[in-house]
Coordinates of C-alpha atoms in Angstrom, one line a residue:
Chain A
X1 CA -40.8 64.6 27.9
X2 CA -37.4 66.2 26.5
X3 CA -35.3 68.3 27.7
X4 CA -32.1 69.3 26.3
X5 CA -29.0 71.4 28.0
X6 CA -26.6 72.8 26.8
X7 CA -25.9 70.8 23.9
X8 CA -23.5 71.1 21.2
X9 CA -21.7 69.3 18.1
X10 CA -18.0 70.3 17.1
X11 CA -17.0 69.0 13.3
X12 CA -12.8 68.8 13.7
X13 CA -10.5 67.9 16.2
X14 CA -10.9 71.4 18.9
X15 CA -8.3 72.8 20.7
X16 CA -8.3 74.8 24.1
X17 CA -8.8 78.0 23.0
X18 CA -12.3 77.1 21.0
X19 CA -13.4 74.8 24.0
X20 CA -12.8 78.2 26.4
X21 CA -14.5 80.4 24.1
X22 CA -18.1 79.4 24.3
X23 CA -19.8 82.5 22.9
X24 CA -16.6 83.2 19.8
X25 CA -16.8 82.4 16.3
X26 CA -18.7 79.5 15.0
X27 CA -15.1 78.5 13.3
X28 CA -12.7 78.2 15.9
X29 CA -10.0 80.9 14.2
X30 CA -6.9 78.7 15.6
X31 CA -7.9 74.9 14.5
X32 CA -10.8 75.2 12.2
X33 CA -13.2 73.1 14.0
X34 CA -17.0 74.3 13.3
X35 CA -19.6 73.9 16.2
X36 CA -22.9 72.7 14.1
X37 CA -24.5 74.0 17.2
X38 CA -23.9 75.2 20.4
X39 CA -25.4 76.0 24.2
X40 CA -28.7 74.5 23.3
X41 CA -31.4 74.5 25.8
X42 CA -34.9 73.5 25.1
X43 CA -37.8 71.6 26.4
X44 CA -40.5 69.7 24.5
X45 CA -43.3 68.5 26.4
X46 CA -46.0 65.3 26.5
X47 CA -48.2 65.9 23.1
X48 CA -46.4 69.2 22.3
X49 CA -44.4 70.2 18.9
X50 CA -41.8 72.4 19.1
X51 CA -40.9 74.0 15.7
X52 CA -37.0 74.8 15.6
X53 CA -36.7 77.6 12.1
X54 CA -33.8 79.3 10.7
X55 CA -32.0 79.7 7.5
X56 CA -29.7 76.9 6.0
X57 CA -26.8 75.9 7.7
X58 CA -27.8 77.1 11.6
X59 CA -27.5 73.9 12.9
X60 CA -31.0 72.8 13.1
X61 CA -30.2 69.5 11.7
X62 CA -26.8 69.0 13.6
X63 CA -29.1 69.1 16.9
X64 CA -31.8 66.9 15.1
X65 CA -29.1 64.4 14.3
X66 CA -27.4 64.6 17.8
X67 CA -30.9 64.1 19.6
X68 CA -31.6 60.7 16.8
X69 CA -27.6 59.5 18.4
X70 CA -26.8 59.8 14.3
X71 CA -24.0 62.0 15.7
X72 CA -23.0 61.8 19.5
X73 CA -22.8 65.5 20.4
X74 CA -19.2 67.1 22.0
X75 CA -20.8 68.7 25.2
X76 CA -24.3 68.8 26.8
X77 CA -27.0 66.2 27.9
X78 CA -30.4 65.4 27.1
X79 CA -32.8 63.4 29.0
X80 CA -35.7 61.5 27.9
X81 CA -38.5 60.6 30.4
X82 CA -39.8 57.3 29.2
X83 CA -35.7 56.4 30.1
X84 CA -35.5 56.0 33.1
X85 CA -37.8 58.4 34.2
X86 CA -35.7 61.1 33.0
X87 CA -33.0 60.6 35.7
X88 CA -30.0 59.9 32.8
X89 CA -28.0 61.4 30.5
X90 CA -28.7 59.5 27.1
X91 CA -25.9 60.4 25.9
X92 CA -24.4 58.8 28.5
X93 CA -26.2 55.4 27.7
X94 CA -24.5 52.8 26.5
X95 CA -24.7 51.8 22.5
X96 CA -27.0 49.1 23.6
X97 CA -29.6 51.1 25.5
X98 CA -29.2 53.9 23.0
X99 CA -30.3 52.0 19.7
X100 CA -33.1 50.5 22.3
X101 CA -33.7 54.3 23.0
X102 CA -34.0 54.7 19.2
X103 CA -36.3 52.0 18.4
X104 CA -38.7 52.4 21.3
X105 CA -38.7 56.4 22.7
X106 CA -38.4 57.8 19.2
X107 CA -39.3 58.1 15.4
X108 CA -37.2 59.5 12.9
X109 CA -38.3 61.0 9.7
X110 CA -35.7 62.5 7.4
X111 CA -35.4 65.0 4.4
X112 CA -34.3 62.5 2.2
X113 CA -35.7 59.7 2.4
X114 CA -33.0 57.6 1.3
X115 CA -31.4 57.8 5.3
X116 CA -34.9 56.6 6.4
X117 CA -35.8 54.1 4.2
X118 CA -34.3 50.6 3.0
X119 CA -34.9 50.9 -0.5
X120 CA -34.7 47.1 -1.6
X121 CA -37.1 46.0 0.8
X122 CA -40.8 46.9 1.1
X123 CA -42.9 49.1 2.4
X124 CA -44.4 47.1 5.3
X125 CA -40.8 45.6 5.4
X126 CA -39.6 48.9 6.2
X127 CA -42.3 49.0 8.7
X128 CA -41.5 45.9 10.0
X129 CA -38.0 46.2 11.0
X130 CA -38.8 48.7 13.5
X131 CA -41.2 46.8 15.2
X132 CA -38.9 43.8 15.1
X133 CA -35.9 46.0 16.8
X134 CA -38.7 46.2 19.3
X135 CA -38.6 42.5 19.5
X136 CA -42.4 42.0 17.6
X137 CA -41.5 38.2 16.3
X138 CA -45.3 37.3 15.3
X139 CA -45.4 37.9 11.9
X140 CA -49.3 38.1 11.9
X141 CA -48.9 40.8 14.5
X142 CA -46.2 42.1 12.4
X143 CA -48.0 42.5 9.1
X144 CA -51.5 44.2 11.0
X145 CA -49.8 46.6 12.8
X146 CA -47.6 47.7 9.3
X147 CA -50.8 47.6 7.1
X148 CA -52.8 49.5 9.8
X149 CA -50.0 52.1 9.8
X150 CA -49.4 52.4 6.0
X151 CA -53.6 52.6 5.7
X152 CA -53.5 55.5 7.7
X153 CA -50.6 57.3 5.9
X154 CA -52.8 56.7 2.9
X155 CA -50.5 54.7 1.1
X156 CA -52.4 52.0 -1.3
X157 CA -52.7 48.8 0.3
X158 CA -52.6 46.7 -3.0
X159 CA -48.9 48.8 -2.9
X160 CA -47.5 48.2 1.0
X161 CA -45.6 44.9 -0.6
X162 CA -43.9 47.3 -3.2
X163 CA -40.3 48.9 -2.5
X164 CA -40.3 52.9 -1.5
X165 CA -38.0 53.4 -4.6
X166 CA -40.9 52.6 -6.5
X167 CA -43.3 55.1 -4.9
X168 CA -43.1 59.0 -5.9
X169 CA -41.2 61.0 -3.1
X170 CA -44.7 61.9 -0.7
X171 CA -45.7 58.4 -0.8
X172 CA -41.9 58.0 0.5
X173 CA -42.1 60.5 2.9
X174 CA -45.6 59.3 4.0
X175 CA -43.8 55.6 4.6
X176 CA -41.2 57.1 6.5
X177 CA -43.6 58.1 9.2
X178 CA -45.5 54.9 9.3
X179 CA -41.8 53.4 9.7
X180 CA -41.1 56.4 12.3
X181 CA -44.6 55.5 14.4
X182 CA -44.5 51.8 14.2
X183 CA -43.6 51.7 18.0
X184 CA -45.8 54.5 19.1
X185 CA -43.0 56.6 20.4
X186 CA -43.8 59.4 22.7
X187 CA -41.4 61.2 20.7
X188 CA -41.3 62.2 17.4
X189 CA -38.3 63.6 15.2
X190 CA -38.6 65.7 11.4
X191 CA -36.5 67.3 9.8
X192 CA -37.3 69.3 6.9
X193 CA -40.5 66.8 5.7
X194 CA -41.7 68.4 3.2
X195 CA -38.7 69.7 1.5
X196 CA -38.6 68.9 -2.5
X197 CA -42.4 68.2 -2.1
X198 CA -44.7 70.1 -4.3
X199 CA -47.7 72.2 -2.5
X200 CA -50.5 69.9 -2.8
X201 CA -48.4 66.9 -1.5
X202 CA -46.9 69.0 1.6
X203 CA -50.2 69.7 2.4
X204 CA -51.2 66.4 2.6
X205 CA -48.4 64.8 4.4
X206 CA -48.7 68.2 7.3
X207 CA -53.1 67.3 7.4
X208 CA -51.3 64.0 8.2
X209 CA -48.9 65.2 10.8
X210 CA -51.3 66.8 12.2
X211 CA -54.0 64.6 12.5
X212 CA -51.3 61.7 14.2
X213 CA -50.8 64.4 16.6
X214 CA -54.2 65.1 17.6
X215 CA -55.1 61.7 17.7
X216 CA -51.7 59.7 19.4
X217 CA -50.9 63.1 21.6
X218 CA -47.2 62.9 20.3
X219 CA -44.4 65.3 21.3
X220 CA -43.0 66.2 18.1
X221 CA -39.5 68.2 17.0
X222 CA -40.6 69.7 13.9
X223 CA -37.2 71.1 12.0
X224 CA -38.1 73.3 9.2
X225 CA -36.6 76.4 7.2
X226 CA -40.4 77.0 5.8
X227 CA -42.7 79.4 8.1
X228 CA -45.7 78.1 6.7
X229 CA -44.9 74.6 8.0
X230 CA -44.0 76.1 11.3
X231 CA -47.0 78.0 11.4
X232 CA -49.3 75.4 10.7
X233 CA -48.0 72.5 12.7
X234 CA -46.6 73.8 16.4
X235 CA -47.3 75.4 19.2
X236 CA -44.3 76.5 20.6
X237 CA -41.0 77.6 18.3
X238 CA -37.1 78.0 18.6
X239 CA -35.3 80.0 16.5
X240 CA -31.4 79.2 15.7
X241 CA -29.1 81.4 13.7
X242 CA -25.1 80.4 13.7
X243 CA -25.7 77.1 15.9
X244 CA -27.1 79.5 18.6
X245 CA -30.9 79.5 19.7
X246 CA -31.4 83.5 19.2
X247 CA -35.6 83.6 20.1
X248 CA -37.7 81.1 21.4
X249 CA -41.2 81.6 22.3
X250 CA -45.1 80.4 21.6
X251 CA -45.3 80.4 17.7
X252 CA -47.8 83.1 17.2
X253 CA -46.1 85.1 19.8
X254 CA -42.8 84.5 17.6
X255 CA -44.3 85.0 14.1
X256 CA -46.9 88.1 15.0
X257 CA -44.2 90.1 17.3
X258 CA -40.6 88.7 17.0
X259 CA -38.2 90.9 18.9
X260 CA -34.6 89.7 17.5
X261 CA -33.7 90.9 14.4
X262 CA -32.9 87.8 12.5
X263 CA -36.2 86.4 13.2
X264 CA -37.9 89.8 12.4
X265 CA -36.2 89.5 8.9
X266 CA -36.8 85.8 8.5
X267 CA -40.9 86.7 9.3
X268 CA -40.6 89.3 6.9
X269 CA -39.0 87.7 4.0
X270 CA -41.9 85.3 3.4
X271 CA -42.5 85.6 -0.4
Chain B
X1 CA 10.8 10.8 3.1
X2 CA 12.4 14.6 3.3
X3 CA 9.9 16.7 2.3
X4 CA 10.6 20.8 0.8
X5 CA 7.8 21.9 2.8
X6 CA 7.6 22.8 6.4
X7 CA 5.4 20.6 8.4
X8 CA 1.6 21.5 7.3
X9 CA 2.8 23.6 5.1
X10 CA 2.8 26.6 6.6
X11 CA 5.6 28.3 8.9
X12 CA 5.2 28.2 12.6
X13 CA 4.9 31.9 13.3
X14 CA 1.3 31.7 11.2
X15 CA 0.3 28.5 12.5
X16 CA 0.4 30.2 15.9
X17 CA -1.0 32.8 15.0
X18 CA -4.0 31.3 13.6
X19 CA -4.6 29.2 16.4
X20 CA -4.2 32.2 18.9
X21 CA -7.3 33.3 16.2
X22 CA -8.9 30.1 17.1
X23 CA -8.5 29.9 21.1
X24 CA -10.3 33.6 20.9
X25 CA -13.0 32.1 18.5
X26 CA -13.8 29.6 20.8
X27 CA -13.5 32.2 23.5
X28 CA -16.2 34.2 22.0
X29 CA -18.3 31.5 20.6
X30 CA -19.7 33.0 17.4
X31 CA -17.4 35.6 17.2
X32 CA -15.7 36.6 14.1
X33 CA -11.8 36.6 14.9
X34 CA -9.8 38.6 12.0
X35 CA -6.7 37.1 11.1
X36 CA -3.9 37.0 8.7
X37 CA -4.9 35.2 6.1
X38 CA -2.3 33.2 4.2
X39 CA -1.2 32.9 1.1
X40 CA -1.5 29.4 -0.2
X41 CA -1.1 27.0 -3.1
X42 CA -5.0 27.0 -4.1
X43 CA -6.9 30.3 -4.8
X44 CA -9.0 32.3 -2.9
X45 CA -12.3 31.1 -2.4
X46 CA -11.5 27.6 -2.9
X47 CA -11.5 26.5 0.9
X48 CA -8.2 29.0 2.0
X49 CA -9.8 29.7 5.2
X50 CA -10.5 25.7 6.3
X51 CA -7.2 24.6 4.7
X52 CA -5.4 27.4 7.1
X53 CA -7.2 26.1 10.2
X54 CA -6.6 22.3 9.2
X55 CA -3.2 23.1 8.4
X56 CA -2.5 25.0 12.0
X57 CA -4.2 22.1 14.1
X58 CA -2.7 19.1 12.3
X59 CA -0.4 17.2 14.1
X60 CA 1.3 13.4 13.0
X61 CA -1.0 11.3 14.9
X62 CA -4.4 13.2 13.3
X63 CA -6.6 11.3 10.5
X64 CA -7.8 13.9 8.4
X65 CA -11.2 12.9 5.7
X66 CA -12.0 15.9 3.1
X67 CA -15.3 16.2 1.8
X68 CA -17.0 18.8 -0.7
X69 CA -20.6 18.8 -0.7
X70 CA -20.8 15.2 1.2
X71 CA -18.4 13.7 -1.5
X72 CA -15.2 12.8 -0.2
X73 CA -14.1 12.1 -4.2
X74 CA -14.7 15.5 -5.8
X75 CA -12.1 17.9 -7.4
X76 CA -11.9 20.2 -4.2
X77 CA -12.3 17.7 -1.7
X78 CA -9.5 15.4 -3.6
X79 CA -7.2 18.5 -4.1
X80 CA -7.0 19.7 -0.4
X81 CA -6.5 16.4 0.6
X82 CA -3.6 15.8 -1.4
X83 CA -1.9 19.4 -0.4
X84 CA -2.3 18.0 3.6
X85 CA -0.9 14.8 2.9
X86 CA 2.0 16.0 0.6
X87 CA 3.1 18.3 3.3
X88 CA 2.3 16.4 6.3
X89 CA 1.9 12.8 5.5
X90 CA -0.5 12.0 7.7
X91 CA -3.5 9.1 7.0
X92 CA -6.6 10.1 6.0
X93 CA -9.9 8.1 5.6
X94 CA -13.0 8.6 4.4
X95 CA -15.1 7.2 7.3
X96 CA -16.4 9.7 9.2
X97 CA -16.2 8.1 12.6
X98 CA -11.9 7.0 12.1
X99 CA -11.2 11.5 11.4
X100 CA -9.8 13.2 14.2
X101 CA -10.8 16.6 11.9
X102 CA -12.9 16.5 9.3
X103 CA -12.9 19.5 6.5
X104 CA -16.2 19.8 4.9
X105 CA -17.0 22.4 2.2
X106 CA -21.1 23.3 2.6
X107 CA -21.9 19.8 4.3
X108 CA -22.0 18.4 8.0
X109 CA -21.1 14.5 7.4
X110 CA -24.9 12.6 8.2
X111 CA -22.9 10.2 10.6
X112 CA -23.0 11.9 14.5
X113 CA -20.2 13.1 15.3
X114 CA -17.8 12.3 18.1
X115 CA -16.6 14.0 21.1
X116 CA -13.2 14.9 20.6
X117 CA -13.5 15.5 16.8
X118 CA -13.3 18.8 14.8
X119 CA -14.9 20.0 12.0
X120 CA -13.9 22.6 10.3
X121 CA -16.2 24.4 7.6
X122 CA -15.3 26.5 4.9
X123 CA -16.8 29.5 4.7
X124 CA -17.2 32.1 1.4
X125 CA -19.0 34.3 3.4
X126 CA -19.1 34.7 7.3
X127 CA -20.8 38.3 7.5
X128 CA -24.9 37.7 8.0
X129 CA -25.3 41.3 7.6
X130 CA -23.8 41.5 4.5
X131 CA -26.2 41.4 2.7
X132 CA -28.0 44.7 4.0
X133 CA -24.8 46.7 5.1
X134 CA -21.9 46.6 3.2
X135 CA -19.5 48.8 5.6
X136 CA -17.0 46.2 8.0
X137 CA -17.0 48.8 10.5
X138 CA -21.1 49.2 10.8
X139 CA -21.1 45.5 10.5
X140 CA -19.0 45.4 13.7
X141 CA -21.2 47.8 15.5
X142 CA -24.2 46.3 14.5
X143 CA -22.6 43.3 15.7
X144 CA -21.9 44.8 19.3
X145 CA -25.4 46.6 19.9
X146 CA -26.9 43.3 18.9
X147 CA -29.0 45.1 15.6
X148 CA -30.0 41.9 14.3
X149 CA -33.2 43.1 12.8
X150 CA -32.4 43.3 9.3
X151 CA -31.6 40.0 9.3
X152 CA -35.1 39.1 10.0
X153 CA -36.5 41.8 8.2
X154 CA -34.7 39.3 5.3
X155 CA -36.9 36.4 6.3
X156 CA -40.1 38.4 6.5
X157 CA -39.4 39.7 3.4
X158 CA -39.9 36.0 2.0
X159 CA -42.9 34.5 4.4
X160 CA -44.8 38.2 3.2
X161 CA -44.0 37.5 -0.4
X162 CA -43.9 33.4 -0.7
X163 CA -45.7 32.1 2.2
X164 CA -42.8 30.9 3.5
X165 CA -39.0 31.1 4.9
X166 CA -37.0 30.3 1.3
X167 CA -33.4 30.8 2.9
X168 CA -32.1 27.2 1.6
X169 CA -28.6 27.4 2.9
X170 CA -26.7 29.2 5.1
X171 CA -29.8 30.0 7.1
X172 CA -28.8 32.3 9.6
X173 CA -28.5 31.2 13.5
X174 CA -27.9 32.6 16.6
X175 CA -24.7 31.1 18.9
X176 CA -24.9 31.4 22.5
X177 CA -27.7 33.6 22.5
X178 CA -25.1 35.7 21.5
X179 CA -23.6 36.5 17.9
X180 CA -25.6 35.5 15.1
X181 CA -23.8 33.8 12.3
X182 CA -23.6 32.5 8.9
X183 CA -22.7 28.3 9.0
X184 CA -21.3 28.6 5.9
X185 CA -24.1 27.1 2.7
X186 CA -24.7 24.4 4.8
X187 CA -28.5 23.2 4.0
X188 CA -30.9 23.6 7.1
X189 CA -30.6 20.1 7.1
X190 CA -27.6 20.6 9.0
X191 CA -28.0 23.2 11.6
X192 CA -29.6 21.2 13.8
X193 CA -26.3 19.3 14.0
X194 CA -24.8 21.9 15.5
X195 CA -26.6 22.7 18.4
X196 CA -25.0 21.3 21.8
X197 CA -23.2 19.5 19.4
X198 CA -20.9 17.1 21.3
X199 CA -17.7 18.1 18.4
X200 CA -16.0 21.5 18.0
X201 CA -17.2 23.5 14.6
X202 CA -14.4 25.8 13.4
X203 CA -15.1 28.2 10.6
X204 CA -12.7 30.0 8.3
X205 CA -13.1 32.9 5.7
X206 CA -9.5 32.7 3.6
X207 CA -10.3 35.6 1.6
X208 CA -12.6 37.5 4.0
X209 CA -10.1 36.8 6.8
X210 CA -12.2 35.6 9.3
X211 CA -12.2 32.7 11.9
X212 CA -14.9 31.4 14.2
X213 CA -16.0 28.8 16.2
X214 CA -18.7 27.0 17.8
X215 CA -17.7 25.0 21.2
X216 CA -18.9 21.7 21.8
X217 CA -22.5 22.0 23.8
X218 CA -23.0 25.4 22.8
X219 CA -26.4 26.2 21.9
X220 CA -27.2 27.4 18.5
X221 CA -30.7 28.8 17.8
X222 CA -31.5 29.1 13.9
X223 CA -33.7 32.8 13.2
X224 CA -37.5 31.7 13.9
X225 CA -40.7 34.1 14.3
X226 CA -42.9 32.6 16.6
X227 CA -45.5 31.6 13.8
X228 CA -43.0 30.9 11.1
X229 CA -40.9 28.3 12.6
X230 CA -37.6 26.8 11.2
X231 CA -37.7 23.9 9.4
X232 CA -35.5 21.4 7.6
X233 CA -35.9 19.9 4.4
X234 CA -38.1 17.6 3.6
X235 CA -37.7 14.8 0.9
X236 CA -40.8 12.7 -0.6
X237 CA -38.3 9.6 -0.9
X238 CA -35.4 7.5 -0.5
X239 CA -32.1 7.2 -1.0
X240 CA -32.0 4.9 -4.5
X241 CA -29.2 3.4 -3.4
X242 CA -28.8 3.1 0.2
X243 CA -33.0 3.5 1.2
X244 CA -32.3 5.9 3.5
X245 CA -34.3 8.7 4.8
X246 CA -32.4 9.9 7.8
X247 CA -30.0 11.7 5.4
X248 CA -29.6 14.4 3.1
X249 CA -30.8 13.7 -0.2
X250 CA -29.3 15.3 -3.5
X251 CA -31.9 15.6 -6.3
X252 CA -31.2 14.1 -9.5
X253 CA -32.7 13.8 -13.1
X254 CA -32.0 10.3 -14.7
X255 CA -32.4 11.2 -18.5
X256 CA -32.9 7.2 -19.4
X257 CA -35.9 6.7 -17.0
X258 CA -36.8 10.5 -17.3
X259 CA -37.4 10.7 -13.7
X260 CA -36.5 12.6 -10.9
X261 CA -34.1 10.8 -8.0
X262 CA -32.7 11.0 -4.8
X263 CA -29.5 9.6 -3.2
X264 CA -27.5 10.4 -0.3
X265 CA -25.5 13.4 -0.5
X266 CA -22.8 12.3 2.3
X267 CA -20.8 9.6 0.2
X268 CA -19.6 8.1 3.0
X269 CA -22.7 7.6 4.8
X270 CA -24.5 6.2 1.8
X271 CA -21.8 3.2 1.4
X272 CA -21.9 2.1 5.1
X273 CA -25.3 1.9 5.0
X274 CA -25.1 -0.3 1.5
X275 CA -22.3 -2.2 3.5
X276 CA -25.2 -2.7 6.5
X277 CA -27.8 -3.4 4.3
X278 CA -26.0 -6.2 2.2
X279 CA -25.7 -4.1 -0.8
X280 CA -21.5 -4.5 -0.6
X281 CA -19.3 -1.3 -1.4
X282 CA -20.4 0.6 -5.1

C-alpha cells in the first residue's frame, strides 16, 4: 500500500556539511538546522496498522505531517499504490495531483482537532467538504453518506447540523474521523488521537478505530506516545528515537522482547 | 479650457501600468492581477478600483455613463462622474446603449449590452475564499490547486440549514472553467449577463489591489450542485412605473398606501421603457 524510503524533514536552511553527515547530530552543529526525522524506511500494507511510538519530540509527527504533504519533506520518496499503481514519487506530484492524493488515497486525523476541523461550519459540513473535493455535487448523496458516517462514529444525529466547537473534545475527535473516512481511503493517517482524552472516551474512540478497521480493511498509520494505544490497535510497530527508526518489528514481538535499549526503557516505564 | 490635472487624472506611468494589469487580466480570464493601487481624490472603498481602470482606458472620443446600484443620479454614481469629466472632459450619457464604458457599482445595466463596450464593476471584495481562509498566500494556492471546495461547502451549509441556496449577491461563479470569482454584489439577477457575454467585464479592487477580467464570449458557470440549481430572483410583480418584468426590481414600502412595491432598479432602463410605453420621461 505504502511504502516510504528514506525520508526526511530538515527545519532551517542546511549547509554541506549536515547534508554529508547523514548519521551526525540531529542539529547540524555548523548551521543549526534540525532534521525532524531522518532515513525513514517503512512499509504499511492493504488492511494493516502500523504503530510508530516514541517519546516527545522523535519526529513521529514530522513524518506523519510529511506523508499528509502538510510539510514537503527535504530528501526521500514515498509511493502510494492506489497512485498510479505505485510507480511515482508523491512527492514528486504535482500540487494538483497531491491535494487529489489527499482527498481521495488518504484520511487525516489530528491531535488537535482544531487542524482537522472547520470550526464555523457543521459537522456533516465538515463531512461534506471532503466528499465535495472528491467532486460529490448531489447534495442528497452528500447529506447520506455524512449522516451514515457521523451514525457510525456515534455522534447524535439530532447534533450532525451543530458546529464541532460545540461538541466536547471525543465527539470532536470522533468527527474528525468521519471527515477523515468520508472518501473511503485505503489509507488512513492518526496522530496522537486520543491525546487530552480522558480513559473512558479513549476507549471508545480506539473500539471505534478498531471496528472501522475490521470492517473497511483500512491500512492505518497509528502515531502514538501511549503503549496501551499501540498495543491495542496494530499489528506491526516502529519505534523512533532522535528522528531515527531505532526497532521495528510485530507489536508483541516489540512490546514482550524489545532488543534496543530505548525501547526496552520505553516498555518498562509504563506506569 | 486648461485643466491642473493630467489627462484622466492620473499620470501616464500608472495608467500603463494598470492596463499592463488589465491585458494580463484578460489574459487569464478570471484571474486576479495585483497592481498598484492609486491614490485618489475619493476614499478607499468608494469605487477606487473601477475609477483607476476607467481612468486608464479613457480616451477623448469615449462616452462614459456612471451608475450605482442601477441609478445613474445617486451620490457615488454622480461624484465619479464628475471627477472623469473634470479631468478629462469627455461626454457622458446616461443611456446605456450611447457608453463606450460603463462604470457600475453592484448592478449590470438591464439594457444588453453591446459588442465593443466595457463594463467595468467595482469590486469591495474580489477574494471568494475569503471568507474561509484569511491568509493571501493560501488564498493563492488554493487558487492554483483549484481547492474550491469550501466555497461549496458555503452553499451546502445554507441548502442543509434553509432549504435553499441564500447567497443574494455576489454569488460565486466559475470563469473559463477556470478561476472562480466574486462579480462583485451584483444580484444573481445579473450573472447570467455575463456568460458569453458579447462586452468586456473588467473588475477592480482599489483597496484590495486587485484587477480582473472577463473577455467577451467567455463562459461563466455560477456554483450549482446537481440538485440544487442556481437560480435568479424571482419577483411576484411589476415595475409600478414602467410594467416591466424583464428587469430587476427594487423593493419598496409606500408608507401612504402601506404597501409593498416594485420598480426598476436600472434607472435608465425604466425611463426608456416609460418613453416606449407613452408614459413620457419622469
Amino acid at each position: 500500500m505504502l511504502r516510504v524510503e528514506n525520508l526526511g524533514k530538515r527545519y532551517g536552511a542546511g549547509c554541506s556539511r549536515c547534508e554529508r553527515d547523514g548519521a551526525a547530530d540531529r542539529r547540524c552543529p555548523y548551521c543549526g538546522s534540525v532534521w525532524g526525522c531522518r532515513g525513514i524506511d517503512l512499509e504499511v500494507f492493504n488492511g494493516e496498522i502500523l504503530g510508530i511510538v516514541g517519546e516527545s519530540g522523535s519526529g513521529k509527527s514530522s513524518l506523519l505531517r510529511c506523508l499528509y504533504f502538510d510539510e514537503m519533506p527535504t530528501q526521500g520518496s514515498a509511493r502510494l499504490y492506489p497512485y498510479q499503481q505505485g510507480t511515482r514519487n508523491i512527492f514528486e506530484a504535482s500540487s494538483q495531483d497531491r491535494r487529489a492524493i489527499r482527498n481521495r488515497f488518504m484520511g487525516m486525523v489530528y491531535q488537535n482537532p482544531l487542524m482537522g476541523l472547520r470550526m464555523a461550519f457543521s459537522s456533516s459540513g465538515n463531512v461534506a467538504e471532503k466528499l465535495i473535493a472528491a467532486n460529490w455535487f448531489h447534495v442528497g448523496s452528500i447529506q447520506k453518506r455524512a449522516t451514515n458516517l457521523l451514525d457510525v462514529m456515534e455522534i447524535p444525529l439530532a447534533r450532525i447540523h451543530e458546529a464541532p466547537k460545540t461538541f466536547s473534545g471525543g465527539m470532536q475527535q470522533r468527527v474528525q474521523i468521519a471527515r477523515a473516512l468520508a472518501n473511503h481511503p485505503p489509507l488512513l493517517l492518526l496522530d496522537e488521537i486520543t491525546s487530552g482524552l480522558d480513559l473512558s472516551v479513549q476507549a471508545r474512540v480506539l473500539d471505534l478505530i478498531r471496528k472501522i478497521q475490521r470492517e473497511w480493511q483500512i491500512g492505518m498509520i497509528v502515531v502514538s506516545h501511549d503503549l496501551g494505544v499501540i498495543r491495542l490497535l496494530t499489528d506491526r510497530t516502529v519505534v523512533m528515537r532522535d528522528g531515527h527508526i531505532i526497532e521495528q518489528g510485530l507489536t508483541d514481538q516489540i512490546l514482550q522482547d524489545p532488543q534496543h535499549a530505548f525501547t526496552q526503557m520505553l516498555v518498562h516505564s509504563l506506569l | 479650457m486648461t485643466s491642473p490635472y493630467n489627462f484622466a487624472y492620473l499620470d501616464e506611468g500608472s495608467k500603463r501600468e494598470i492596463r499592463r494589469a488589465i491585458l494580463k487580466a484578460v489574459a487569464i480570464p478570471g484571474f486576479q492581477v495585483p497592481f498598484g493601487s492609486r491614490e485618489l481624490p475619493i476614499a478607499r472603498g468608494w469605487g477606487t478600483g473601477g475609477l483607476q481602470l476607467t481612468l486608464s482606458l479613457i480616451g477623448p472620443t469615449d462616452r462614459l455613463k456612471v451608475i450605482d446600484q442601477g441609478h445613474d443620479d445617486s451620490v457615488n454614481a454622480v461624484s465619479i462622474r464628475n471627477l472623469v469629466v473634470a479631468t478629462t472632459h469627455i461626454e457622458t450619457t446616461d443611456v446605456t446603449d450611447q457608453a463606450t464604458i460603463i462604470q457600475s457599482r453592484h448592478r449590470i445595466p438591464d439594457d444588453p449590452l453591446r459588442p465593443g463596450q466595457i463594463l467595468i464593476l467595482q469590486v469591495p471584495q474580489p477574494e471568494p475564499l475569503r471568507h474561509v481562509e484569511p491568509r493571501e498566500a493560501q488564498t493563492r494556492r488554493m487558487h492554483a490547486e483549484r481547492d474550491y471546495s469550501a466555497v461549496w461547502l458555503g452553499l451546502y451549509e445554507d441548502i442543509v440549514r434553509f432549504g435553499q441556496i441564500t447567497t443574494g449577491a455576489d454569488y460565486p461563479a466559475v470563469v473559463h472553467h477556470r478561476y472562480m470569482i466574486k462579480p462583485t454584489p451584483i444580484p444573481r439577477w445579473d450573472l447570467p449577463k455575463l456568460h458569453q457575454a458579447p462586452f468586456l467585464t473588467l473588475l477592480g479592487a482599489g483597496r484590495e489591489r486587485k484587477i480582473y477580467a472577463i473577455p467577451p464570449y467567455t463562459d461563466v458557470e455560477p456554483v450549482a450542485f446537481e440538485d440544487y440549481g442556481f437560480e435568479t430572483e424571482k419577483f411576484l410583480s411589476a415595475c409600478r412605473l414602467c410594467g416591466s418584468r424583464e428587469a430587476y426590481l427594487d423593493e419598496l414600502w409606500d408608507a401612504k398606501i402601506q404597501e409593498r412595491i416594485y420598480q426598476c432598479s436600472d434607472t435608465a432602463y425604466c425611463r426608456k421603457r416609460q418613453t416606449e410605453i407613452g408614459k413620457g420621461d419622469i
